[in-house]
Amino acid sequence: MRVAIASGKGGTGKTTVTASLARVWPGPLTAVDMDVEEPNLHLFLKPELAHSEQALMEVPEADESLCTACGACSEICQFKAISLLGETLLVFPEMCHGCGGCLMVCPAGALHPASRHLGEVLWGRADSAGFVMGRLRVGEAMSPPLMRAVNRRLQAMLTEEPGDVLVDAPPGVSCPAVSAVSGADLVLLVTEPTPFGLFDLRLAHQAFTPLGMPMAVVINRAGLGDEKVHDYCRRSGLPLLAEIPFDAEAASAYAQGQVLTDVLPTMRDLFKDLAAALPALAKPLREASHA
Ligand code: SF4
Ligand code: SF4
């Protein structure tokens, strides 16, 4: 089972939920931080990151002495990463998506593959769970290619040690967030019972619905705000699986980078119950995908 933990905006407690679930997970598990722009799951789970590798993407490099200015490369490039200005060839590697199209169509052999450094992939163990994360290079604008590298590493780890997967997705509903939840058997949407929380929950629910996977909600800082998130869940048929109370002990644990289940026995019970409730929700999709 692959569970993605997502939220319509940052700061809702998504990583707290991921870390707490990881601590009480009842079987073999790999935790993945797909928020490669601002990874912070490792700050809570404190894994031993024994391995790392640089993630690279193939981009074109030009030998202008061979270029005949035919324009085939700029015609095929959907991202304006290679173009002709008059007869001068311009390559913008930072805009390249690595599709390789220009390399294939160049009739003069004027383009050859070079590399762009995306960032690094780090992996190891957090107690009994596997752990993998990506860290985007400062200045790199595109996170999905690095997320794919993290996913490849995850698949290799699962081949060696099969088990469930918890994905800490990037916040929001942009391309990286959608990419991170794709392929999950279940998406847990973490929100707060406030007007902002409701607004962002709606956004996330609407953005992920076309992906066709089951979704459920966890309310963090329960006791704040109003009942409108509860009403929305009821009206939309979104199961509300857990409410994490807003109290000083939880806030203090979070501020100190502690996992709630490590320091608060009541949270341990709450997250064990949450973990136990997930397979039944994910089951229909898993059965369909294996039919
Ligand atoms: S590899 Fe693809 S995205 Fe990159 S410059 Fe060539 S055509 Fe454009
Ligand atoms: S396809 Fe090759 S020859 Fe044609 S403009 Fe591009 S680099 Fe030059």
PDB file of C-alpha atoms and ligand atoms in Angstrom:
ATOM      1  CA  MET A   1       0.000   0.000   0.000  1.00  0.00           C
ATOM      2  CA  ARG A   2       1.268   3.446  -0.919  1.00  0.00           C
ATOM      3  CA  VAL A   3      -0.189   6.342   1.071  1.00  0.00           C
ATOM      4  CA  ALA A   4       0.509   9.950   0.101  1.00  0.00           C
ATOM      5  CA  ILE A   5       0.150  12.595   2.809  1.00  0.00           C
ATOM      6  CA  ALA A   6      -0.726  15.917   1.197  1.00  0.00           C
ATOM      7  CA  SER A   7      -2.175  19.324   2.006  1.00  0.00           C
ATOM      8  CA  GLY A   8      -3.455  22.303   0.086  1.00  0.00           C
ATOM      9  CA  LYS A   9      -0.842  24.535   1.713  1.00  0.00           C
ATOM     10  CA  GLY A  10       2.260  24.338   3.870  1.00  0.00           C
ATOM     11  CA  GLY A  11       2.266  24.438   7.660  1.00  0.00           C
ATOM     12  CA  THR A  12      -0.802  22.255   8.268  1.00  0.00           C
ATOM     13  CA  GLY A  13       1.123  19.446   9.980  1.00  0.00           C
ATOM     14  CA  LYS A  14       1.483  17.133   6.980  1.00  0.00           C
ATOM     15  CA  THR A  15       5.039  16.139   7.899  1.00  0.00           C
ATOM     16  CA  THR A  16       4.042  15.663  11.560  1.00  0.00           C
ATOM     17  CA  VAL A  17       1.365  13.224  10.419  1.00  0.00           C
ATOM     18  CA  THR A  18       3.796  11.384   8.114  1.00  0.00           C
ATOM     19  CA  ALA A  19       6.458  11.074  10.825  1.00  0.00           C
ATOM     20  CA  SER A  20       3.981   9.924  13.479  1.00  0.00           C
ATOM     21  CA  LEU A  21       2.451   7.341  11.156  1.00  0.00           C
ATOM     22  CA  ALA A  22       5.928   6.067  10.263  1.00  0.00           C
ATOM     23  CA  ARG A  23       6.766   5.554  13.938  1.00  0.00           C
ATOM     24  CA  VAL A  24       3.739   3.340  14.640  1.00  0.00           C
ATOM     25  CA  TRP A  25       3.426   1.618  11.252  1.00  0.00           C
ATOM     26  CA  PRO A  26       2.570  -2.021  11.850  1.00  0.00           C
ATOM     27  CA  GLY A  27       4.720  -3.629   9.115  1.00  0.00           C
ATOM     28  CA  PRO A  28       7.652  -3.126   6.728  1.00  0.00           C
ATOM     29  CA  LEU A  29       7.720   0.487   5.594  1.00  0.00           C
ATOM     30  CA  THR A  30       9.682   2.971   3.522  1.00  0.00           C
ATOM     31  CA  ALA A  31       9.120   6.664   4.224  1.00  0.00           C
ATOM     32  CA  VAL A  32       9.731   9.036   1.316  1.00  0.00           C
ATOM     33  CA  ASP A  33      10.117  12.809   1.424  1.00  0.00           C
ATOM     34  CA  MET A  34       9.000  14.002  -2.007  1.00  0.00           C
ATOM     35  CA  ASP A  35       9.122  17.658  -0.993  1.00  0.00           C
ATOM     36  CA  VAL A  36      12.508  18.014  -2.662  1.00  0.00           C
ATOM     37  CA  GLU A  37      12.391  21.820  -2.556  1.00  0.00           C
ATOM     38  CA  GLU A  38      12.089  21.938   1.227  1.00  0.00           C
ATOM     39  CA  PRO A  39      12.553  18.467   2.663  1.00  0.00           C
ATOM     40  CA  ASN A  40      12.011  18.267   6.423  1.00  0.00           C
ATOM     41  CA  LEU A  41      10.772  14.752   7.193  1.00  0.00           C
ATOM     42  CA  HIS A  42      14.365  13.823   8.065  1.00  0.00           C
ATOM     43  CA  LEU A  43      14.395  16.510  10.766  1.00  0.00           C
ATOM     44  CA  PHE A  44      11.703  14.525  12.598  1.00  0.00           C
ATOM     45  CA  LEU A  45      12.608  10.916  11.787  1.00  0.00           C
ATOM     46  CA  LYS A  46      16.370  11.576  12.017  1.00  0.00           C
ATOM     47  CA  PRO A  47      17.362   8.772   9.635  1.00  0.00           C
ATOM     48  CA  GLU A  48      20.901   7.524   9.141  1.00  0.00           C
ATOM     49  CA  LEU A  49      21.497   8.603   5.559  1.00  0.00           C
ATOM     50  CA  ALA A  50      24.287   6.229   4.652  1.00  0.00           C
ATOM     51  CA  HIS A  51      23.946   6.636   0.881  1.00  0.00           C
ATOM     52  CA  SER A  52      23.651   9.485  -1.580  1.00  0.00           C
ATOM     53  CA  GLU A  53      23.946  10.059  -5.301  1.00  0.00           C
ATOM     54  CA  GLN A  54      23.896  13.079  -7.549  1.00  0.00           C
ATOM     55  CA  ALA A  55      20.842  13.298  -9.796  1.00  0.00           C
ATOM     56  CA  LEU A  56      21.548  14.437 -13.339  1.00  0.00           C
ATOM     57  CA  MET A  57      19.361  15.147 -16.337  1.00  0.00           C
ATOM     58  CA  GLU A  58      20.452  14.844 -19.961  1.00  0.00           C
ATOM     59  CA  VAL A  59      20.399  18.196 -21.778  1.00  0.00           C
ATOM     60  CA  PRO A  60      21.721  19.117 -25.236  1.00  0.00           C
ATOM     61  CA  GLU A  61      25.068  20.788 -25.818  1.00  0.00           C
ATOM     62  CA  ALA A  62      25.773  22.271 -29.228  1.00  0.00           C
ATOM     63  CA  ASP A  63      28.794  22.186 -31.491  1.00  0.00           C
ATOM     64  CA  GLU A  64      28.045  25.357 -33.431  1.00  0.00           C
ATOM     65  CA  SER A  65      30.634  24.563 -36.090  1.00  0.00           C
ATOM     66  CA  LEU A  66      28.423  21.662 -37.233  1.00  0.00           C
ATOM     67  CA  CYS A  67      25.071  23.478 -37.027  1.00  0.00           C
ATOM     68  CA  THR A  68      23.447  24.212 -40.397  1.00  0.00           C
ATOM     69  CA  ALA A  69      20.709  26.356 -38.823  1.00  0.00           C
ATOM     70  CA  CYS A  70      18.002  24.057 -40.186  1.00  0.00           C
ATOM     71  CA  GLY A  71      15.693  24.819 -37.235  1.00  0.00           C
ATOM     72  CA  ALA A  72      14.569  21.216 -36.626  1.00  0.00           C
ATOM     73  CA  CYS A  73      15.596  21.337 -32.951  1.00  0.00           C
ATOM     74  CA  SER A  74      13.709  24.543 -32.165  1.00  0.00           C
ATOM     75  CA  GLU A  75      10.621  23.229 -33.947  1.00  0.00           C
ATOM     76  CA  ILE A  76      10.443  20.094 -31.823  1.00  0.00           C
ATOM     77  CA  CYS A  77      11.260  21.731 -28.481  1.00  0.00           C
ATOM     78  CA  GLN A  78       8.017  22.453 -26.589  1.00  0.00           C
ATOM     79  CA  PHE A  79       9.833  24.442 -23.923  1.00  0.00           C
ATOM     80  CA  LYS A  80      11.797  27.001 -25.954  1.00  0.00           C
ATOM     81  CA  ALA A  81      14.968  25.565 -24.481  1.00  0.00           C
ATOM     82  CA  ILE A  82      16.693  25.583 -27.847  1.00  0.00           C
ATOM     83  CA  SER A  83      16.070  28.080 -30.621  1.00  0.00           C
ATOM     84  CA  LEU A  84      17.567  29.946 -33.526  1.00  0.00           C
ATOM     85  CA  LEU A  85      18.078  33.684 -33.509  1.00  0.00           C
ATOM     86  CA  GLY A  86      18.675  34.280 -37.187  1.00  0.00           C
ATOM     87  CA  GLU A  87      21.409  31.719 -37.842  1.00  0.00           C
ATOM     88  CA  THR A  88      22.646  31.693 -34.259  1.00  0.00           C
ATOM     89  CA  LEU A  89      21.786  28.665 -32.182  1.00  0.00           C
ATOM     90  CA  LEU A  90      20.788  29.403 -28.569  1.00  0.00           C
ATOM     91  CA  VAL A  91      20.566  26.655 -25.929  1.00  0.00           C
ATOM     92  CA  PHE A  92      19.023  27.287 -22.501  1.00  0.00           C
ATOM     93  CA  PRO A  93      19.842  24.155 -20.478  1.00  0.00           C
ATOM     94  CA  GLU A  94      17.986  25.407 -17.390  1.00  0.00           C
ATOM     95  CA  MET A  95      14.706  25.387 -19.413  1.00  0.00           C
ATOM     96  CA  CYS A  96      15.287  21.911 -20.852  1.00  0.00           C
ATOM     97  CA  HIS A  97      12.982  19.087 -19.706  1.00  0.00           C
ATOM     98  CA  GLY A  98      15.343  16.369 -20.911  1.00  0.00           C
ATOM     99  CA  CYS A  99      13.021  14.808 -23.504  1.00  0.00           C
ATOM    100  CA  GLY A 100      15.890  14.209 -25.925  1.00  0.00           C
ATOM    101  CA  GLY A 101      13.823  15.261 -28.955  1.00  0.00           C
ATOM    102  CA  CYS A 102      16.320  17.779 -30.312  1.00  0.00           C
ATOM    103  CA  LEU A 103      19.159  15.252 -30.059  1.00  0.00           C
ATOM    104  CA  MET A 104      17.150  12.810 -32.139  1.00  0.00           C
ATOM    105  CA  VAL A 105      16.108  15.193 -34.917  1.00  0.00           C
ATOM    106  CA  CYS A 106      19.351  17.088 -35.502  1.00  0.00           C
ATOM    107  CA  PRO A 107      20.453  15.977 -38.997  1.00  0.00           C
ATOM    108  CA  ALA A 108      23.953  17.423 -38.698  1.00  0.00           C
ATOM    109  CA  GLY A 109      25.163  15.786 -35.501  1.00  0.00           C
ATOM    110  CA  ALA A 110      25.572  19.253 -34.011  1.00  0.00           C
ATOM    111  CA  LEU A 111      23.992  18.322 -30.676  1.00  0.00           C
ATOM    112  CA  HIS A 112      25.370  15.910 -28.127  1.00  0.00           C
ATOM    113  CA  PRO A 113      24.182  14.956 -24.644  1.00  0.00           C
ATOM    114  CA  ALA A 114      25.488  16.836 -21.625  1.00  0.00           C
ATOM    115  CA  SER A 115      24.245  16.874 -18.013  1.00  0.00           C
ATOM    116  CA  ARG A 116      22.449  19.279 -15.761  1.00  0.00           C
ATOM    117  CA  HIS A 117      22.833  18.754 -12.013  1.00  0.00           C
ATOM    118  CA  LEU A 118      19.380  18.526 -10.410  1.00  0.00           C
ATOM    119  CA  GLY A 119      20.320  17.817  -6.817  1.00  0.00           C
ATOM    120  CA  GLU A 120      20.939  14.743  -4.735  1.00  0.00           C
ATOM    121  CA  VAL A 121      19.069  11.671  -3.615  1.00  0.00           C
ATOM    122  CA  LEU A 122      19.818  10.452  -0.079  1.00  0.00           C
ATOM    123  CA  TRP A 123      18.685   7.239   1.509  1.00  0.00           C
ATOM    124  CA  GLY A 124      19.160   5.034   4.516  1.00  0.00           C
ATOM    125  CA  ARG A 125      17.145   3.929   7.531  1.00  0.00           C
ATOM    126  CA  ALA A 126      14.993   5.589  10.154  1.00  0.00           C
ATOM    127  CA  ASP A 127      14.776   2.945  12.899  1.00  0.00           C
ATOM    128  CA  SER A 128      13.200  -0.106  11.270  1.00  0.00           C
ATOM    129  CA  ALA A 129      11.866   1.811   8.226  1.00  0.00           C
ATOM    130  CA  GLY A 130      13.631   2.579   4.982  1.00  0.00           C
ATOM    131  CA  PHE A 131      13.981   6.269   4.218  1.00  0.00           C
ATOM    132  CA  VAL A 132      14.633   8.171   0.993  1.00  0.00           C
ATOM    133  CA  MET A 133      14.557  11.875   0.151  1.00  0.00           C
ATOM    134  CA  GLY A 134      15.677  14.326  -2.506  1.00  0.00           C
ATOM    135  CA  ARG A 135      17.316  17.705  -2.080  1.00  0.00           C
ATOM    136  CA  LEU A 136      16.996  20.093  -5.014  1.00  0.00           C
ATOM    137  CA  ARG A 137      20.136  22.025  -6.028  1.00  0.00           C
ATOM    138  CA  VAL A 138      19.939  25.702  -5.079  1.00  0.00           C
ATOM    139  CA  GLY A 139      18.948  27.543  -8.248  1.00  0.00           C
ATOM    140  CA  GLU A 140      17.330  24.509  -9.898  1.00  0.00           C
ATOM    141  CA  ALA A 141      13.767  25.414 -10.872  1.00  0.00           C
ATOM    142  CA  MET A 142      12.274  22.032 -11.766  1.00  0.00           C
ATOM    143  CA  SER A 143      11.566  19.512  -9.070  1.00  0.00           C
ATOM    144  CA  PRO A 144       9.703  16.710 -10.965  1.00  0.00           C
ATOM    145  CA  PRO A 145      12.890  15.305 -12.614  1.00  0.00           C
ATOM    146  CA  LEU A 146      14.535  14.973  -9.182  1.00  0.00           C
ATOM    147  CA  MET A 147      11.314  13.474  -7.796  1.00  0.00           C
ATOM    148  CA  ARG A 148      11.523  10.836 -10.529  1.00  0.00           C
ATOM    149  CA  ALA A 149      15.077  10.050  -9.405  1.00  0.00           C
ATOM    150  CA  VAL A 150      13.814   9.692  -5.803  1.00  0.00           C
ATOM    151  CA  ASN A 151      11.069   7.386  -7.060  1.00  0.00           C
ATOM    152  CA  ARG A 152      13.585   5.231  -8.958  1.00  0.00           C
ATOM    153  CA  ARG A 153      15.616   4.846  -5.762  1.00  0.00           C
ATOM    154  CA  LEU A 154      12.424   3.986  -3.875  1.00  0.00           C
ATOM    155  CA  GLN A 155      11.595   1.246  -6.392  1.00  0.00           C
ATOM    156  CA  ALA A 156      15.093  -0.207  -6.010  1.00  0.00           C
ATOM    157  CA  MET A 157      14.682  -0.210  -2.211  1.00  0.00           C
ATOM    158  CA  LEU A 158      11.275  -1.886  -2.478  1.00  0.00           C
ATOM    159  CA  THR A 159      12.743  -4.593  -4.707  1.00  0.00           C
ATOM    160  CA  GLU A 160      15.211  -5.428  -1.942  1.00  0.00           C
ATOM    161  CA  GLU A 161      12.744  -4.961   0.893  1.00  0.00           C
ATOM    162  CA  PRO A 162       9.070  -4.955  -0.113  1.00  0.00           C
ATOM    163  CA  GLY A 163       6.602  -3.153   2.104  1.00  0.00           C
ATOM    164  CA  ASP A 164       4.272  -0.207   2.400  1.00  0.00           C
ATOM    165  CA  VAL A 165       5.222   3.352   1.449  1.00  0.00           C
ATOM    166  CA  LEU A 166       4.394   6.670   3.100  1.00  0.00           C
ATOM    167  CA  VAL A 167       4.971   9.656   0.818  1.00  0.00           C
ATOM    168  CA  ASP A 168       5.334  13.120   2.352  1.00  0.00           C
ATOM    169  CA  ALA A 169       4.136  15.178  -0.644  1.00  0.00           C
ATOM    170  CA  PRO A 170       5.030  18.813  -1.328  1.00  0.00           C
ATOM    171  CA  PRO A 171       2.351  21.226  -0.087  1.00  0.00           C
ATOM    172  CA  GLY A 172      -0.088  22.827  -2.505  1.00  0.00           C
ATOM    173  CA  VAL A 173      -1.652  21.601  -5.720  1.00  0.00           C
ATOM    174  CA  SER A 174       1.008  22.470  -8.264  1.00  0.00           C
ATOM    175  CA  CYS A 175       2.715  20.021 -10.614  1.00  0.00           C
ATOM    176  CA  PRO A 176       5.146  18.627  -7.970  1.00  0.00           C
ATOM    177  CA  ALA A 177       2.297  17.924  -5.525  1.00  0.00           C
ATOM    178  CA  VAL A 178       0.209  16.175  -8.188  1.00  0.00           C
ATOM    179  CA  SER A 179       3.270  14.232  -9.293  1.00  0.00           C
ATOM    180  CA  ALA A 180       3.994  13.137  -5.696  1.00  0.00           C
ATOM    181  CA  VAL A 181       0.503  11.774  -5.023  1.00  0.00           C
ATOM    182  CA  SER A 182       0.188  10.048  -8.412  1.00  0.00           C
ATOM    183  CA  GLY A 183       0.341   6.298  -8.021  1.00  0.00           C
ATOM    184  CA  ALA A 184      -0.786   6.330  -4.388  1.00  0.00           C
ATOM    185  CA  ASP A 185      -3.430   3.858  -3.211  1.00  0.00           C
ATOM    186  CA  LEU A 186      -4.778   6.501  -0.850  1.00  0.00           C
ATOM    187  CA  VAL A 187      -4.262  10.234  -0.288  1.00  0.00           C
ATOM    188  CA  LEU A 188      -4.503  11.605   3.236  1.00  0.00           C
ATOM    189  CA  LEU A 189      -5.354  15.300   3.159  1.00  0.00           C
ATOM    190  CA  VAL A 190      -4.141  17.128   6.259  1.00  0.00           C
ATOM    191  CA  THR A 191      -5.921  20.352   7.114  1.00  0.00           C
ATOM    192  CA  GLU A 192      -6.947  22.679   9.941  1.00  0.00           C
ATOM    193  CA  PRO A 193     -10.511  23.536  11.027  1.00  0.00           C
ATOM    194  CA  THR A 194     -10.268  27.169   9.944  1.00  0.00           C
ATOM    195  CA  PRO A 195     -11.539  29.120   6.912  1.00  0.00           C
ATOM    196  CA  PHE A 196      -8.051  28.979   5.355  1.00  0.00           C
ATOM    197  CA  GLY A 197      -7.861  25.264   6.078  1.00  0.00           C
ATOM    198  CA  LEU A 198     -11.226  24.713   4.409  1.00  0.00           C
ATOM    199  CA  PHE A 199     -10.208  26.758   1.365  1.00  0.00           C
ATOM    200  CA  ASP A 200      -7.001  24.757   0.887  1.00  0.00           C
ATOM    201  CA  LEU A 201      -8.705  21.424   1.568  1.00  0.00           C
ATOM    202  CA  ARG A 202     -11.209  22.203  -1.177  1.00  0.00           C
ATOM    203  CA  LEU A 203      -8.398  23.079  -3.582  1.00  0.00           C
ATOM    204  CA  ALA A 204      -6.513  19.873  -2.861  1.00  0.00           C
ATOM    205  CA  HIS A 205      -9.673  17.743  -3.052  1.00  0.00           C
ATOM    206  CA  GLN A 206     -10.581  19.252  -6.432  1.00  0.00           C
ATOM    207  CA  ALA A 207      -7.033  19.014  -7.800  1.00  0.00           C
ATOM    208  CA  PHE A 208      -6.536  15.359  -6.854  1.00  0.00           C
ATOM    209  CA  THR A 209     -10.037  14.065  -7.675  1.00  0.00           C
ATOM    210  CA  PRO A 210      -9.255  13.571 -11.402  1.00  0.00           C
ATOM    211  CA  LEU A 211      -6.452  11.184 -10.402  1.00  0.00           C
ATOM    212  CA  GLY A 212      -9.154   8.759  -9.281  1.00  0.00           C
ATOM    213  CA  MET A 213      -7.674   7.606  -5.990  1.00  0.00           C
ATOM    214  CA  PRO A 214      -9.446   7.384  -2.625  1.00  0.00           C
ATOM    215  CA  MET A 215      -8.938  10.350  -0.316  1.00  0.00           C
ATOM    216  CA  ALA A 216      -9.491  10.870   3.402  1.00  0.00           C
ATOM    217  CA  VAL A 217      -8.930  13.729   5.815  1.00  0.00           C
ATOM    218  CA  VAL A 218      -6.949  14.288   9.008  1.00  0.00           C
ATOM    219  CA  ILE A 219      -7.671  17.482  10.948  1.00  0.00           C
ATOM    220  CA  ASN A 220      -4.702  18.954  12.761  1.00  0.00           C
ATOM    221  CA  ARG A 221      -5.053  21.504  15.576  1.00  0.00           C
ATOM    222  CA  ALA A 222      -8.600  20.303  16.218  1.00  0.00           C
ATOM    223  CA  GLY A 223     -10.442  22.599  18.602  1.00  0.00           C
ATOM    224  CA  LEU A 224      -9.431  25.761  16.767  1.00  0.00           C
ATOM    225  CA  GLY A 225     -11.783  27.473  14.381  1.00  0.00           C
ATOM    226  CA  ASP A 226     -15.175  26.133  13.402  1.00  0.00           C
ATOM    227  CA  GLU A 227     -17.063  23.096  12.092  1.00  0.00           C
ATOM    228  CA  LYS A 228     -16.996  23.959   8.387  1.00  0.00           C
ATOM    229  CA  VAL A 229     -14.255  21.455   7.511  1.00  0.00           C
ATOM    230  CA  HIS A 230     -16.373  18.742   9.177  1.00  0.00           C
ATOM    231  CA  ASP A 231     -19.402  19.878   7.140  1.00  0.00           C
ATOM    232  CA  TYR A 232     -17.380  19.828   3.921  1.00  0.00           C
ATOM    233  CA  CYS A 233     -16.132  16.293   4.608  1.00  0.00           C
ATOM    234  CA  ARG A 234     -19.692  15.104   5.284  1.00  0.00           C
ATOM    235  CA  ARG A 235     -21.102  16.748   2.160  1.00  0.00           C
ATOM    236  CA  SER A 236     -18.263  15.529  -0.069  1.00  0.00           C
ATOM    237  CA  GLY A 237     -18.161  11.981   1.240  1.00  0.00           C
ATOM    238  CA  LEU A 238     -14.584  12.430   2.454  1.00  0.00           C
ATOM    239  CA  PRO A 239     -13.887  10.137   5.427  1.00  0.00           C
ATOM    240  CA  LEU A 240     -12.577  12.103   8.407  1.00  0.00           C
ATOM    241  CA  LEU A 241     -10.167   9.629   9.966  1.00  0.00           C
ATOM    242  CA  ALA A 242      -8.500  11.499  12.820  1.00  0.00           C
ATOM    243  CA  GLU A 243      -8.443  14.784  14.691  1.00  0.00           C
ATOM    244  CA  ILE A 244      -5.184  15.814  16.342  1.00  0.00           C
ATOM    245  CA  PRO A 245      -6.052  18.056  19.272  1.00  0.00           C
ATOM    246  CA  PHE A 246      -4.585  21.534  19.469  1.00  0.00           C
ATOM    247  CA  ASP A 247      -2.762  21.664  22.774  1.00  0.00           C
ATOM    248  CA  ALA A 248       0.401  23.068  24.262  1.00  0.00           C
ATOM    249  CA  GLU A 249       2.171  19.700  24.539  1.00  0.00           C
ATOM    250  CA  ALA A 250       1.706  18.905  20.849  1.00  0.00           C
ATOM    251  CA  ALA A 251       2.794  22.417  19.814  1.00  0.00           C
ATOM    252  CA  SER A 252       5.879  22.183  22.019  1.00  0.00           C
ATOM    253  CA  ALA A 253       6.828  18.746  20.639  1.00  0.00           C
ATOM    254  CA  TYR A 254       6.464  20.036  17.099  1.00  0.00           C
ATOM    255  CA  ALA A 255       8.542  23.151  17.803  1.00  0.00           C
ATOM    256  CA  GLN A 256      11.346  20.960  19.146  1.00  0.00           C
ATOM    257  CA  GLY A 257      11.331  18.685  16.094  1.00  0.00           C
ATOM    258  CA  GLN A 258       9.935  15.756  18.071  1.00  0.00           C
ATOM    259  CA  VAL A 259       7.616  13.138  16.669  1.00  0.00           C
ATOM    260  CA  LEU A 260       4.267  13.356  18.483  1.00  0.00           C
ATOM    261  CA  THR A 261       4.042   9.607  18.999  1.00  0.00           C
ATOM    262  CA  ASP A 262       7.481   9.550  20.658  1.00  0.00           C
ATOM    263  CA  VAL A 263       6.508  11.926  23.434  1.00  0.00           C
ATOM    264  CA  LEU A 264       2.729  11.732  23.850  1.00  0.00           C
ATOM    265  CA  PRO A 265       1.150   8.326  24.628  1.00  0.00           C
ATOM    266  CA  THR A 266      -2.298   9.546  23.580  1.00  0.00           C
ATOM    267  CA  MET A 267      -0.898  10.389  20.147  1.00  0.00           C
ATOM    268  CA  ARG A 268       0.559   6.918  19.870  1.00  0.00           C
ATOM    269  CA  ASP A 269      -2.931   5.450  20.258  1.00  0.00           C
ATOM    270  CA  LEU A 270      -4.432   7.991  17.863  1.00  0.00           C
ATOM    271  CA  PHE A 271      -1.894   7.258  15.112  1.00  0.00           C
ATOM    272  CA  LYS A 272      -2.057   3.490  15.623  1.00  0.00           C
ATOM    273  CA  ASP A 273      -5.820   3.720  15.072  1.00  0.00           C
ATOM    274  CA  LEU A 274      -5.238   5.908  12.016  1.00  0.00           C
ATOM    275  CA  ALA A 275      -2.702   3.462  10.526  1.00  0.00           C
ATOM    276  CA  ALA A 276      -5.123   0.590  11.154  1.00  0.00           C
ATOM    277  CA  ALA A 277      -7.946   2.419   9.329  1.00  0.00           C
ATOM    278  CA  LEU A 278      -6.015   3.055   6.108  1.00  0.00           C
ATOM    279  CA  PRO A 279      -5.917  -0.371   4.396  1.00  0.00           C
ATOM    280  CA  ALA A 280      -9.712  -0.667   4.264  1.00  0.00           C
ATOM    281  CA  LEU A 281      -9.931   2.650   2.406  1.00  0.00           C
ATOM    282  CA  ALA A 282      -7.130   1.826  -0.018  1.00  0.00           C
ATOM    283  CA  LYS A 283      -8.356  -1.681  -0.656  1.00  0.00           C
ATOM    284  CA  PRO A 284     -10.863  -1.090  -3.475  1.00  0.00           C
ATOM    285  CA  LEU A 285      -8.247   0.597  -5.655  1.00  0.00           C
ATOM    286  CA  ARG A 286      -5.616  -2.017  -4.909  1.00  0.00           C
ATOM    287  CA  GLU A 287      -8.017  -4.793  -5.823  1.00  0.00           C
ATOM    288  CA  ALA A 288      -8.961  -3.015  -9.045  1.00  0.00           C
ATOM    289  CA  SER A 289      -5.326  -2.466  -9.990  1.00  0.00           C
ATOM    290  CA  HIS A 290      -4.505  -6.140  -9.411  1.00  0.00           C
ATOM    291  CA  ALA A 291      -7.589  -7.473 -11.207  1.00  0.00           C
TER     292      ALA A 291
HETATM  293  S1  SF4 B   1      15.929  17.783 -24.767  1.00  0.00           S
HETATM  294 FE1  SF4 B   1      13.781  18.250 -25.185  1.00  0.00          FE
HETATM  295  S2  SF4 B   1      13.311  19.891 -23.757  1.00  0.00           S
HETATM  296 FE2  SF4 B   1      15.520  19.781 -23.849  1.00  0.00          FE
HETATM  297  S3  SF4 B   1      16.103  21.269 -25.406  1.00  0.00           S
HETATM  298 FE3  SF4 B   1      15.909  19.282 -26.423  1.00  0.00          FE
HETATM  299  S4  SF4 B   1      13.793  19.239 -27.195  1.00  0.00           S
HETATM  300 FE4  SF4 B   1      13.925  20.886 -25.674  1.00  0.00          FE
HETATM  301  S1  SF4 B   2      18.742  20.626 -35.581  1.00  0.00           S
HETATM  302 FE1  SF4 B   2      20.977  20.594 -35.471  1.00  0.00          FE
HETATM  303  S2  SF4 B   2      21.619  21.559 -37.349  1.00  0.00           S
HETATM  304 FE2  SF4 B   2      19.464  22.049 -37.116  1.00  0.00          FE
HETATM  305  S3  SF4 B   2      19.467  24.055 -36.071  1.00  0.00           S
HETATM  306 FE3  SF4 B   2      19.374  22.485 -34.486  1.00  0.00          FE
HETATM  307  S4  SF4 B   2      21.496  22.084 -33.907  1.00  0.00           S
HETATM  308 FE4  SF4 B   2      21.533  23.176 -35.841  1.00  0.00          FE
END
